[in-house]
Amino acid sequence: SDDEVSARYLRQATNTMNRQHMSRFASMDADDDDAIGGFLPNGTQRHRTSSIHFGRVNREEFDKKYICKTTTNVSYSSFIEVIEYMLTVLWEKAYTQSLYEIVVQRISYCHKAKLFSIGVEKKSKFVKMKRVQNCFVGAEGIDWLIEAKFVKDTEDRRERATDLGNALLTKKYIKPVIAEKGSKFKDDKNLFYLFNDDLIDKDCLLEEENVNNNVNHKTHTKSPSPAQPNKLTQSHTQFAFKD
């Protein structure tokens, strides 16, 4: 199904994001035993405050074993494997949905465009006596971006989604079926758009290659110091791993 494809692709995008160190989890309080999928770093004492980082380069972090507290015999050696498990097996949990919001808002435009292309409903439309396949309605695209949580759920969410659509249009990842000078992505039921899937796939591959090259370069040079992670707000405390 499209949902399964989206979940698999999101895992790939998450892995790329992790390796780029685009997102990091900072110290945060945790009161709920179900925090971040109920995973617990093995061999550590429990404290109310836990320091867990996403994409950390510290070898010590990768050597920890994360044990699922809600599912028997499920454990992982790296934090990214925990994320992948949550995005598939624990998808329906509230803490996974909250984590998903963080992930989709931080992945690159080409990965956003890829997920958008996979998820939004495509239709056929007659334009100047010619049938155009696999296009989508502007207003429905806005609905999808909001429902998929690509923008924050604020009063101006439709405007935010429109801005994101225009950013994708500027990068030529989407284009109007009827192209006119100065065409914009609009929240309109009568305007149709197409994805430039070839360009999207090309840029996603280039990004992955760049990540691989950077990782290989750093492997053959001195190890970088862990970057200072971004702090999460109180609303994200349900993600914490308890030590």
Short mmCIF file of N, CA and C in Angstrom, two decimals, residues 33-213:
data_model
loop_
_atom_site.label_atom_id
_atom_site.label_comp_id
_atom_site.label_asym_id
_atom_site.label_seq_id
_atom_site.Cartn_x
_atom_site.Cartn_y
_atom_site.Cartn_z
N ASP A 33 6.87 5.61 31.53
CA ASP A 33 7.64 4.41 31.22
C ASP A 33 7.56 4.06 29.74
N ASP A 34 6.56 4.59 29.04
CA ASP A 34 6.42 4.31 27.62
C ASP A 34 7.21 5.28 26.76
N ALA A 35 8.05 6.10 27.37
CA ALA A 35 8.78 7.12 26.62
C ALA A 35 9.55 6.50 25.48
N ILE A 36 9.51 7.17 24.35
CA ILE A 36 10.13 6.81 23.08
C ILE A 36 10.08 5.31 22.81
N GLY A 37 8.87 4.80 22.77
CA GLY A 37 8.67 3.42 22.40
C GLY A 37 9.03 2.44 23.49
N GLY A 38 9.28 2.94 24.70
CA GLY A 38 9.60 2.04 25.79
C GLY A 38 10.96 1.40 25.66
N PHE A 39 11.93 2.10 25.08
CA PHE A 39 13.27 1.56 24.97
C PHE A 39 14.14 2.08 26.10
N LEU A 40 15.00 1.21 26.62
CA LEU A 40 15.85 1.53 27.76
C LEU A 40 17.28 1.14 27.45
N PRO A 41 18.25 2.07 27.55
CA PRO A 41 19.66 1.71 27.36
C PRO A 41 20.07 0.68 28.41
N ASN A 42 20.64 -0.43 27.98
CA ASN A 42 20.98 -1.53 28.87
C ASN A 42 22.18 -1.19 29.76
N GLY A 43 22.16 -1.72 30.99
CA GLY A 43 23.30 -1.60 31.88
C GLY A 43 23.48 -0.24 32.50
N THR A 44 22.41 0.57 32.58
CA THR A 44 22.51 1.89 33.18
C THR A 44 21.50 2.02 34.29
N GLN A 45 21.75 2.92 35.23
CA GLN A 45 20.80 3.17 36.30
C GLN A 45 19.74 4.14 35.83
N ARG A 46 18.56 4.08 36.43
CA ARG A 46 17.47 4.96 36.04
C ARG A 46 17.58 6.29 36.77
N HIS A 47 17.55 7.36 36.02
CA HIS A 47 17.50 8.70 36.57
C HIS A 47 16.37 9.44 35.87
N ARG A 48 15.84 10.45 36.52
CA ARG A 48 14.71 11.18 35.93
C ARG A 48 15.12 11.91 34.67
N THR A 49 16.34 12.42 34.63
CA THR A 49 16.81 13.15 33.46
C THR A 49 17.75 12.27 32.65
N SER A 50 17.52 12.21 31.35
CA SER A 50 18.34 11.39 30.47
C SER A 50 18.95 12.22 29.37
N SER A 51 20.20 11.98 29.05
CA SER A 51 20.86 12.69 27.95
C SER A 51 21.03 11.74 26.78
N ILE A 52 20.13 11.84 25.82
CA ILE A 52 20.18 11.00 24.64
C ILE A 52 20.31 11.89 23.43
N HIS A 53 21.23 11.56 22.53
CA HIS A 53 21.46 12.39 21.36
C HIS A 53 21.16 11.60 20.10
N PHE A 54 20.61 12.27 19.11
CA PHE A 54 20.23 11.67 17.84
C PHE A 54 21.33 11.95 16.84
N GLY A 55 21.97 10.91 16.31
CA GLY A 55 23.03 11.11 15.35
C GLY A 55 24.37 11.42 16.00
N ARG A 56 24.53 11.11 17.26
CA ARG A 56 25.77 11.43 17.95
C ARG A 56 26.93 10.59 17.41
N VAL A 57 28.11 11.19 17.32
CA VAL A 57 29.26 10.49 16.76
C VAL A 57 30.03 9.72 17.83
N ASN A 58 29.72 9.98 19.09
CA ASN A 58 30.41 9.36 20.20
C ASN A 58 30.28 7.84 20.12
N ARG A 59 31.43 7.14 20.09
CA ARG A 59 31.42 5.69 19.98
C ARG A 59 30.68 5.02 21.14
N GLU A 60 30.79 5.64 22.32
CA GLU A 60 30.15 5.08 23.51
C GLU A 60 28.64 4.96 23.33
N GLU A 61 28.04 5.98 22.65
CA GLU A 61 26.59 5.96 22.44
C GLU A 61 26.18 4.77 21.57
N PHE A 62 26.97 4.50 20.51
CA PHE A 62 26.61 3.44 19.59
C PHE A 62 26.78 2.06 20.21
N ASP A 63 27.65 1.94 21.23
CA ASP A 63 27.89 0.66 21.86
C ASP A 63 26.79 0.28 22.85
N LYS A 64 25.94 1.22 23.21
CA LYS A 64 24.85 0.92 24.13
C LYS A 64 23.81 0.03 23.45
N LYS A 65 23.19 -0.79 24.25
CA LYS A 65 22.14 -1.66 23.72
C LYS A 65 20.80 -1.14 24.21
N TYR A 66 19.89 -0.85 23.29
CA TYR A 66 18.57 -0.32 23.64
C TYR A 66 17.57 -1.47 23.68
N ILE A 67 16.93 -1.63 24.83
CA ILE A 67 16.01 -2.74 25.04
C ILE A 67 14.58 -2.22 25.12
N CYS A 68 13.69 -2.83 24.34
CA CYS A 68 12.30 -2.41 24.35
C CYS A 68 11.63 -2.89 25.64
N LYS A 69 10.98 -1.96 26.33
CA LYS A 69 10.32 -2.29 27.59
C LYS A 69 8.89 -2.79 27.40
N THR A 70 8.39 -2.69 26.17
CA THR A 70 7.00 -3.09 25.92
C THR A 70 6.88 -4.35 25.08
N THR A 71 7.98 -4.75 24.40
CA THR A 71 7.96 -5.93 23.55
C THR A 71 9.12 -6.85 23.94
N THR A 72 8.83 -8.12 24.16
CA THR A 72 9.85 -9.07 24.59
C THR A 72 10.85 -9.35 23.47
N ASN A 73 12.12 -9.48 23.84
CA ASN A 73 13.20 -9.87 22.93
C ASN A 73 13.39 -8.90 21.77
N VAL A 74 13.16 -7.63 21.99
CA VAL A 74 13.44 -6.61 20.97
C VAL A 74 14.48 -5.66 21.53
N SER A 75 15.63 -5.61 20.88
CA SER A 75 16.69 -4.71 21.32
C SER A 75 17.55 -4.30 20.13
N TYR A 76 18.18 -3.14 20.24
CA TYR A 76 19.01 -2.63 19.15
C TYR A 76 20.28 -2.01 19.71
N SER A 77 21.30 -1.95 18.86
CA SER A 77 22.59 -1.41 19.30
C SER A 77 22.75 0.06 18.97
N SER A 78 21.89 0.61 18.12
CA SER A 78 22.01 2.02 17.76
C SER A 78 20.65 2.71 17.85
N PHE A 79 20.70 4.01 18.07
CA PHE A 79 19.49 4.80 18.24
C PHE A 79 18.66 4.85 16.96
N ILE A 80 19.32 4.89 15.80
CA ILE A 80 18.59 4.98 14.54
C ILE A 80 17.76 3.72 14.32
N GLU A 81 18.24 2.56 14.78
CA GLU A 81 17.45 1.32 14.65
C GLU A 81 16.19 1.39 15.51
N VAL A 82 16.31 2.05 16.65
CA VAL A 82 15.14 2.26 17.50
C VAL A 82 14.11 3.11 16.77
N ILE A 83 14.59 4.19 16.12
CA ILE A 83 13.70 5.08 15.37
C ILE A 83 12.98 4.31 14.26
N GLU A 84 13.73 3.49 13.51
CA GLU A 84 13.14 2.71 12.42
C GLU A 84 12.08 1.74 12.95
N TYR A 85 12.36 1.11 14.08
CA TYR A 85 11.40 0.18 14.69
C TYR A 85 10.13 0.92 15.08
N MET A 86 10.28 2.09 15.67
CA MET A 86 9.12 2.87 16.08
C MET A 86 8.26 3.28 14.89
N LEU A 87 8.91 3.70 13.80
CA LEU A 87 8.18 4.20 12.64
C LEU A 87 7.43 3.10 11.89
N THR A 88 7.70 1.85 12.23
CA THR A 88 6.99 0.75 11.58
C THR A 88 6.12 0.00 12.58
N VAL A 89 6.74 -0.73 13.50
CA VAL A 89 6.00 -1.58 14.43
C VAL A 89 5.17 -0.77 15.42
N LEU A 90 5.72 0.35 15.90
CA LEU A 90 5.03 1.15 16.92
C LEU A 90 4.37 2.40 16.32
N TRP A 91 4.03 2.34 15.05
CA TRP A 91 3.52 3.51 14.33
C TRP A 91 2.29 4.13 14.99
N GLU A 92 1.39 3.33 15.54
CA GLU A 92 0.13 3.84 16.08
C GLU A 92 0.29 4.53 17.43
N LYS A 93 1.42 4.36 18.08
CA LYS A 93 1.63 4.97 19.40
C LYS A 93 1.75 6.48 19.30
N ALA A 94 1.25 7.17 20.32
CA ALA A 94 1.28 8.64 20.33
C ALA A 94 2.70 9.17 20.29
N TYR A 95 3.63 8.50 21.00
CA TYR A 95 4.99 9.01 21.03
C TYR A 95 5.67 8.87 19.67
N THR A 96 5.28 7.85 18.88
CA THR A 96 5.84 7.71 17.54
C THR A 96 5.29 8.80 16.62
N GLN A 97 4.01 9.12 16.75
CA GLN A 97 3.43 10.18 15.95
C GLN A 97 4.12 11.52 16.23
N SER A 98 4.44 11.77 17.49
CA SER A 98 5.12 13.01 17.85
C SER A 98 6.54 13.03 17.28
N LEU A 99 7.22 11.89 17.34
CA LEU A 99 8.56 11.79 16.78
C LEU A 99 8.53 11.99 15.27
N TYR A 100 7.52 11.42 14.62
CA TYR A 100 7.34 11.57 13.18
C TYR A 100 7.26 13.04 12.79
N GLU A 101 6.55 13.84 13.59
CA GLU A 101 6.43 15.27 13.30
C GLU A 101 7.80 15.94 13.28
N ILE A 102 8.65 15.56 14.21
CA ILE A 102 10.00 16.14 14.25
C ILE A 102 10.77 15.74 13.00
N VAL A 103 10.67 14.47 12.63
CA VAL A 103 11.43 13.95 11.50
C VAL A 103 11.03 14.63 10.19
N VAL A 104 9.72 14.66 9.89
CA VAL A 104 9.29 15.16 8.58
C VAL A 104 9.53 16.66 8.43
N GLN A 105 9.59 17.39 9.53
CA GLN A 105 9.84 18.82 9.43
C GLN A 105 11.32 19.14 9.27
N ARG A 106 12.20 18.12 9.44
CA ARG A 106 13.63 18.37 9.37
C ARG A 106 14.33 17.72 8.18
N ILE A 107 13.65 16.83 7.47
CA ILE A 107 14.28 16.24 6.29
C ILE A 107 14.34 17.27 5.17
N SER A 108 15.20 17.03 4.19
CA SER A 108 15.45 17.99 3.12
C SER A 108 14.26 18.10 2.17
N TYR A 109 14.30 19.13 1.32
CA TYR A 109 13.19 19.37 0.39
C TYR A 109 13.00 18.21 -0.58
N CYS A 110 14.09 17.61 -1.05
CA CYS A 110 13.91 16.52 -2.01
C CYS A 110 13.23 15.31 -1.36
N HIS A 111 13.54 15.05 -0.09
CA HIS A 111 12.86 13.96 0.61
C HIS A 111 11.41 14.32 0.92
N LYS A 112 11.16 15.58 1.24
CA LYS A 112 9.77 16.02 1.43
C LYS A 112 8.98 15.82 0.14
N ALA A 113 9.59 16.21 -0.98
CA ALA A 113 8.93 16.08 -2.28
C ALA A 113 8.66 14.61 -2.61
N LYS A 114 9.61 13.74 -2.26
CA LYS A 114 9.44 12.31 -2.53
C LYS A 114 8.26 11.74 -1.75
N LEU A 115 8.19 12.06 -0.47
CA LEU A 115 7.07 11.58 0.34
C LEU A 115 5.75 12.17 -0.13
N PHE A 116 5.77 13.44 -0.51
CA PHE A 116 4.59 14.12 -1.03
C PHE A 116 4.09 13.41 -2.27
N SER A 117 5.01 13.08 -3.18
CA SER A 117 4.65 12.40 -4.42
C SER A 117 4.08 11.01 -4.16
N ILE A 118 4.64 10.31 -3.17
CA ILE A 118 4.15 8.97 -2.83
C ILE A 118 2.75 9.02 -2.22
N GLY A 119 2.53 10.04 -1.37
CA GLY A 119 1.32 10.03 -0.55
C GLY A 119 0.09 10.69 -1.12
N VAL A 120 0.25 11.78 -1.88
CA VAL A 120 -0.92 12.54 -2.32
C VAL A 120 -1.65 11.80 -3.44
N GLU A 121 -2.96 11.97 -3.50
CA GLU A 121 -3.77 11.29 -4.52
C GLU A 121 -3.51 11.90 -5.90
N LYS A 122 -3.23 11.03 -6.87
CA LYS A 122 -2.99 11.47 -8.25
C LYS A 122 -4.26 11.24 -9.08
N LYS A 123 -4.47 12.11 -10.06
CA LYS A 123 -5.66 12.03 -10.91
C LYS A 123 -5.29 12.27 -12.36
N SER A 124 -6.27 12.03 -13.24
CA SER A 124 -6.13 12.36 -14.66
C SER A 124 -6.97 13.59 -14.97
N LYS A 125 -6.46 14.44 -15.86
CA LYS A 125 -7.18 15.65 -16.20
C LYS A 125 -7.01 15.94 -17.69
N PHE A 126 -8.11 16.35 -18.34
CA PHE A 126 -8.03 16.74 -19.74
C PHE A 126 -7.62 18.21 -19.82
N VAL A 127 -6.54 18.47 -20.52
CA VAL A 127 -6.04 19.83 -20.72
C VAL A 127 -5.82 20.04 -22.21
N LYS A 128 -6.58 20.96 -22.78
CA LYS A 128 -6.47 21.25 -24.21
C LYS A 128 -6.60 19.98 -25.05
N MET A 129 -7.63 19.21 -24.74
CA MET A 129 -7.98 17.98 -25.46
C MET A 129 -6.96 16.86 -25.27
N LYS A 130 -6.13 16.98 -24.27
CA LYS A 130 -5.12 15.95 -24.01
C LYS A 130 -5.22 15.51 -22.55
N ARG A 131 -5.20 14.19 -22.35
CA ARG A 131 -5.29 13.67 -20.98
C ARG A 131 -3.92 13.75 -20.30
N VAL A 132 -3.90 14.38 -19.14
CA VAL A 132 -2.67 14.47 -18.33
C VAL A 132 -2.81 13.50 -17.16
N GLN A 133 -1.89 12.55 -17.07
CA GLN A 133 -1.93 11.53 -16.02
C GLN A 133 -1.15 11.99 -14.78
N ASN A 134 -1.53 11.42 -13.65
CA ASN A 134 -0.77 11.56 -12.39
C ASN A 134 -0.57 13.01 -11.94
N CYS A 135 -1.61 13.81 -12.05
CA CYS A 135 -1.54 15.17 -11.50
C CYS A 135 -2.36 15.23 -10.22
N PHE A 136 -2.17 16.28 -9.45
CA PHE A 136 -2.91 16.40 -8.19
C PHE A 136 -3.48 17.80 -8.06
N VAL A 137 -4.55 17.90 -7.30
CA VAL A 137 -5.25 19.17 -7.10
C VAL A 137 -4.51 20.00 -6.05
N GLY A 138 -4.35 21.29 -6.32
CA GLY A 138 -3.63 22.17 -5.40
C GLY A 138 -4.17 22.14 -3.99
N ALA A 139 -5.49 22.29 -3.84
CA ALA A 139 -6.11 22.31 -2.51
C ALA A 139 -5.95 20.97 -1.81
N GLU A 140 -6.02 19.87 -2.57
CA GLU A 140 -5.84 18.54 -1.97
C GLU A 140 -4.39 18.32 -1.56
N GLY A 141 -3.48 18.92 -2.31
CA GLY A 141 -2.07 18.87 -1.92
C GLY A 141 -1.85 19.57 -0.59
N ILE A 142 -2.51 20.71 -0.41
CA ILE A 142 -2.43 21.44 0.87
C ILE A 142 -2.98 20.58 2.00
N ASP A 143 -4.14 19.94 1.74
CA ASP A 143 -4.74 19.06 2.75
C ASP A 143 -3.77 17.95 3.15
N TRP A 144 -3.10 17.36 2.15
CA TRP A 144 -2.19 16.25 2.43
C TRP A 144 -0.99 16.71 3.25
N LEU A 145 -0.40 17.85 2.90
CA LEU A 145 0.76 18.36 3.63
C LEU A 145 0.42 18.62 5.09
N ILE A 146 -0.80 19.10 5.33
CA ILE A 146 -1.23 19.36 6.70
C ILE A 146 -1.48 18.04 7.44
N GLU A 147 -2.21 17.13 6.79
CA GLU A 147 -2.53 15.85 7.42
C GLU A 147 -1.26 15.04 7.70
N ALA A 148 -0.28 15.13 6.79
CA ALA A 148 0.98 14.40 6.96
C ALA A 148 1.93 15.11 7.92
N LYS A 149 1.48 16.27 8.45
CA LYS A 149 2.23 17.01 9.47
C LYS A 149 3.56 17.56 8.95
N PHE A 150 3.55 17.93 7.67
CA PHE A 150 4.73 18.58 7.10
C PHE A 150 4.84 20.02 7.56
N VAL A 151 3.76 20.56 8.09
CA VAL A 151 3.76 21.91 8.66
C VAL A 151 3.13 21.84 10.05
N LYS A 152 3.43 22.82 10.87
CA LYS A 152 2.90 22.85 12.23
C LYS A 152 1.40 23.11 12.21
N ASP A 153 0.71 22.52 13.17
CA ASP A 153 -0.75 22.64 13.25
C ASP A 153 -1.13 23.94 13.95
N THR A 154 -0.96 25.04 13.22
CA THR A 154 -1.31 26.37 13.72
C THR A 154 -2.44 26.94 12.87
N GLU A 155 -2.96 28.09 13.26
CA GLU A 155 -4.07 28.70 12.53
C GLU A 155 -3.69 29.01 11.08
N ASP A 156 -2.42 29.30 10.84
CA ASP A 156 -1.98 29.64 9.50
C ASP A 156 -1.38 28.43 8.77
N ARG A 157 -1.83 27.21 9.14
CA ARG A 157 -1.25 26.00 8.57
C ARG A 157 -1.43 25.92 7.05
N ARG A 158 -2.55 26.41 6.52
CA ARG A 158 -2.75 26.35 5.08
C ARG A 158 -1.78 27.29 4.37
N GLU A 159 -1.51 28.43 4.98
CA GLU A 159 -0.53 29.35 4.41
C GLU A 159 0.87 28.74 4.48
N ARG A 160 1.18 28.07 5.59
CA ARG A 160 2.48 27.41 5.73
C ARG A 160 2.63 26.31 4.68
N ALA A 161 1.57 25.53 4.47
CA ALA A 161 1.61 24.46 3.48
C ALA A 161 1.76 25.03 2.07
N THR A 162 1.11 26.16 1.81
CA THR A 162 1.25 26.82 0.51
C THR A 162 2.68 27.30 0.31
N ASP A 163 3.28 27.84 1.35
CA ASP A 163 4.68 28.28 1.26
C ASP A 163 5.61 27.11 0.96
N LEU A 164 5.35 25.97 1.62
CA LEU A 164 6.16 24.78 1.36
C LEU A 164 5.99 24.32 -0.08
N GLY A 165 4.74 24.33 -0.56
CA GLY A 165 4.48 23.96 -1.95
C GLY A 165 5.21 24.86 -2.92
N ASN A 166 5.25 26.16 -2.64
CA ASN A 166 5.97 27.09 -3.50
C ASN A 166 7.47 26.89 -3.44
N ALA A 167 7.98 26.46 -2.28
CA ALA A 167 9.41 26.14 -2.17
C ALA A 167 9.74 24.94 -3.06
N LEU A 168 8.86 23.95 -3.08
CA LEU A 168 9.06 22.78 -3.93
C LEU A 168 8.92 23.14 -5.40
N LEU A 169 8.02 24.08 -5.70
CA LEU A 169 7.86 24.55 -7.07
C LEU A 169 9.09 25.32 -7.53
N THR A 170 9.64 26.16 -6.66
CA THR A 170 10.86 26.92 -6.98
C THR A 170 12.02 25.98 -7.30
N LYS A 171 12.08 24.86 -6.57
CA LYS A 171 13.14 23.88 -6.81
C LYS A 171 12.81 22.95 -7.97
N LYS A 172 11.66 23.19 -8.61
CA LYS A 172 11.21 22.45 -9.79
C LYS A 172 10.86 20.99 -9.49
N TYR A 173 10.53 20.71 -8.23
CA TYR A 173 10.07 19.37 -7.87
C TYR A 173 8.60 19.19 -8.23
N ILE A 174 7.85 20.28 -8.29
CA ILE A 174 6.47 20.25 -8.78
C ILE A 174 6.31 21.37 -9.80
N LYS A 175 5.31 21.22 -10.66
CA LYS A 175 5.04 22.25 -11.68
C LYS A 175 3.56 22.25 -12.00
N PRO A 176 3.02 23.38 -12.40
CA PRO A 176 1.59 23.42 -12.76
C PRO A 176 1.33 22.71 -14.08
N VAL A 177 0.18 22.07 -14.19
CA VAL A 177 -0.19 21.42 -15.45
C VAL A 177 -0.29 22.45 -16.56
N ILE A 178 -0.90 23.58 -16.26
CA ILE A 178 -0.96 24.70 -17.21
C ILE A 178 0.03 25.75 -16.74
N ALA A 179 1.20 25.75 -17.35
CA ALA A 179 2.27 26.65 -16.93
C ALA A 179 2.05 28.04 -17.50
N GLU A 180 2.13 29.02 -16.63
CA GLU A 180 2.05 30.42 -17.04
C GLU A 180 3.19 31.18 -16.38
N LYS A 181 3.52 32.31 -16.92
CA LYS A 181 4.59 33.11 -16.35
C LYS A 181 4.23 33.51 -14.92
N GLY A 182 5.15 33.26 -14.01
CA GLY A 182 4.91 33.60 -12.62
C GLY A 182 3.96 32.66 -11.91
N SER A 183 3.81 31.44 -12.44
CA SER A 183 2.91 30.46 -11.81
C SER A 183 3.34 30.16 -10.38
N LYS A 184 2.36 30.02 -9.51
CA LYS A 184 2.60 29.72 -8.10
C LYS A 184 1.83 28.47 -7.70
N PHE A 185 2.23 27.90 -6.59
CA PHE A 185 1.47 26.81 -6.00
C PHE A 185 0.38 27.42 -5.14
N LYS A 186 -0.88 27.09 -5.45
CA LYS A 186 -2.00 27.75 -4.78
C LYS A 186 -2.96 26.75 -4.14
N ASP A 187 -3.61 27.23 -3.10
CA ASP A 187 -4.63 26.46 -2.39
C ASP A 187 -5.94 26.60 -3.16
N ASP A 188 -6.03 25.87 -4.28
CA ASP A 188 -7.12 26.05 -5.23
C ASP A 188 -7.62 24.69 -5.72
N LYS A 189 -8.94 24.49 -5.72
CA LYS A 189 -9.53 23.23 -6.16
C LYS A 189 -9.52 23.07 -7.67
N ASN A 190 -9.25 24.15 -8.39
CA ASN A 190 -9.30 24.10 -9.85
C ASN A 190 -7.93 24.12 -10.51
N LEU A 191 -6.88 24.10 -9.72
CA LEU A 191 -5.52 24.10 -10.27
C LEU A 191 -4.87 22.75 -10.03
N PHE A 192 -4.20 22.24 -11.06
CA PHE A 192 -3.57 20.92 -11.00
C PHE A 192 -2.06 21.05 -11.16
N TYR A 193 -1.34 20.12 -10.52
CA TYR A 193 0.12 20.16 -10.53
C TYR A 193 0.68 18.76 -10.78
N LEU A 194 1.92 18.73 -11.29
CA LEU A 194 2.63 17.49 -11.56
C LEU A 194 3.93 17.44 -10.75
N PHE A 195 4.37 16.24 -10.42
CA PHE A 195 5.67 16.06 -9.78
C PHE A 195 6.74 15.79 -10.83
N ASN A 196 7.91 16.35 -10.63
CA ASN A 196 9.07 16.05 -11.46
C ASN A 196 9.84 14.93 -10.76
N ASP A 197 9.32 13.71 -10.86
CA ASP A 197 9.88 12.60 -10.09
C ASP A 197 11.32 12.28 -10.47
N ASP A 198 11.67 12.48 -11.73
CA ASP A 198 13.05 12.22 -12.15
C ASP A 198 14.03 13.13 -11.42
N LEU A 199 13.70 14.41 -11.33
CA LEU A 199 14.57 15.36 -10.63
C LEU A 199 14.60 15.06 -9.13
N ILE A 200 13.44 14.72 -8.57
CA ILE A 200 13.36 14.39 -7.14
C ILE A 200 14.27 13.21 -6.82
N ASP A 201 14.15 12.14 -7.63
CA ASP A 201 14.97 10.95 -7.39
C ASP A 201 16.45 11.26 -7.57
N LYS A 202 16.77 12.06 -8.57
CA LYS A 202 18.17 12.43 -8.82
C LYS A 202 18.76 13.17 -7.63
N ASP A 203 18.02 14.16 -7.12
CA ASP A 203 18.53 14.95 -5.99
C ASP A 203 18.63 14.11 -4.71
N CYS A 204 17.69 13.19 -4.53
CA CYS A 204 17.76 12.30 -3.36
C CYS A 204 19.01 11.42 -3.44
N LEU A 205 19.31 10.91 -4.63
CA LEU A 205 20.51 10.09 -4.81
C LEU A 205 21.78 10.90 -4.60
N LEU A 206 21.79 12.13 -5.14
CA LEU A 206 22.96 13.00 -4.96
C LEU A 206 23.18 13.31 -3.49
N GLU A 207 22.09 13.56 -2.78
CA GLU A 207 22.20 13.85 -1.35
C GLU A 207 22.78 12.65 -0.61
N GLU A 208 22.30 11.46 -0.95
CA GLU A 208 22.81 10.25 -0.31
C GLU A 208 24.29 10.05 -0.61
N GLU A 209 24.69 10.31 -1.86
CA GLU A 209 26.10 10.19 -2.24
C GLU A 209 26.96 11.19 -1.47
N ASN A 210 26.46 12.41 -1.32
CA ASN A 210 27.20 13.43 -0.57
C ASN A 210 27.38 13.02 0.88
N VAL A 211 26.31 12.44 1.45
CA VAL A 211 26.39 11.97 2.83
C VAL A 211 27.44 10.88 2.94
N ASN A 212 27.41 9.92 2.01
CA ASN A 212 28.38 8.82 2.04
C ASN A 212 29.80 9.33 1.91
N ASN A 213 30.01 10.30 1.01
CA ASN A 213 31.34 10.87 0.82
C ASN A 213 31.83 11.58 2.07
#
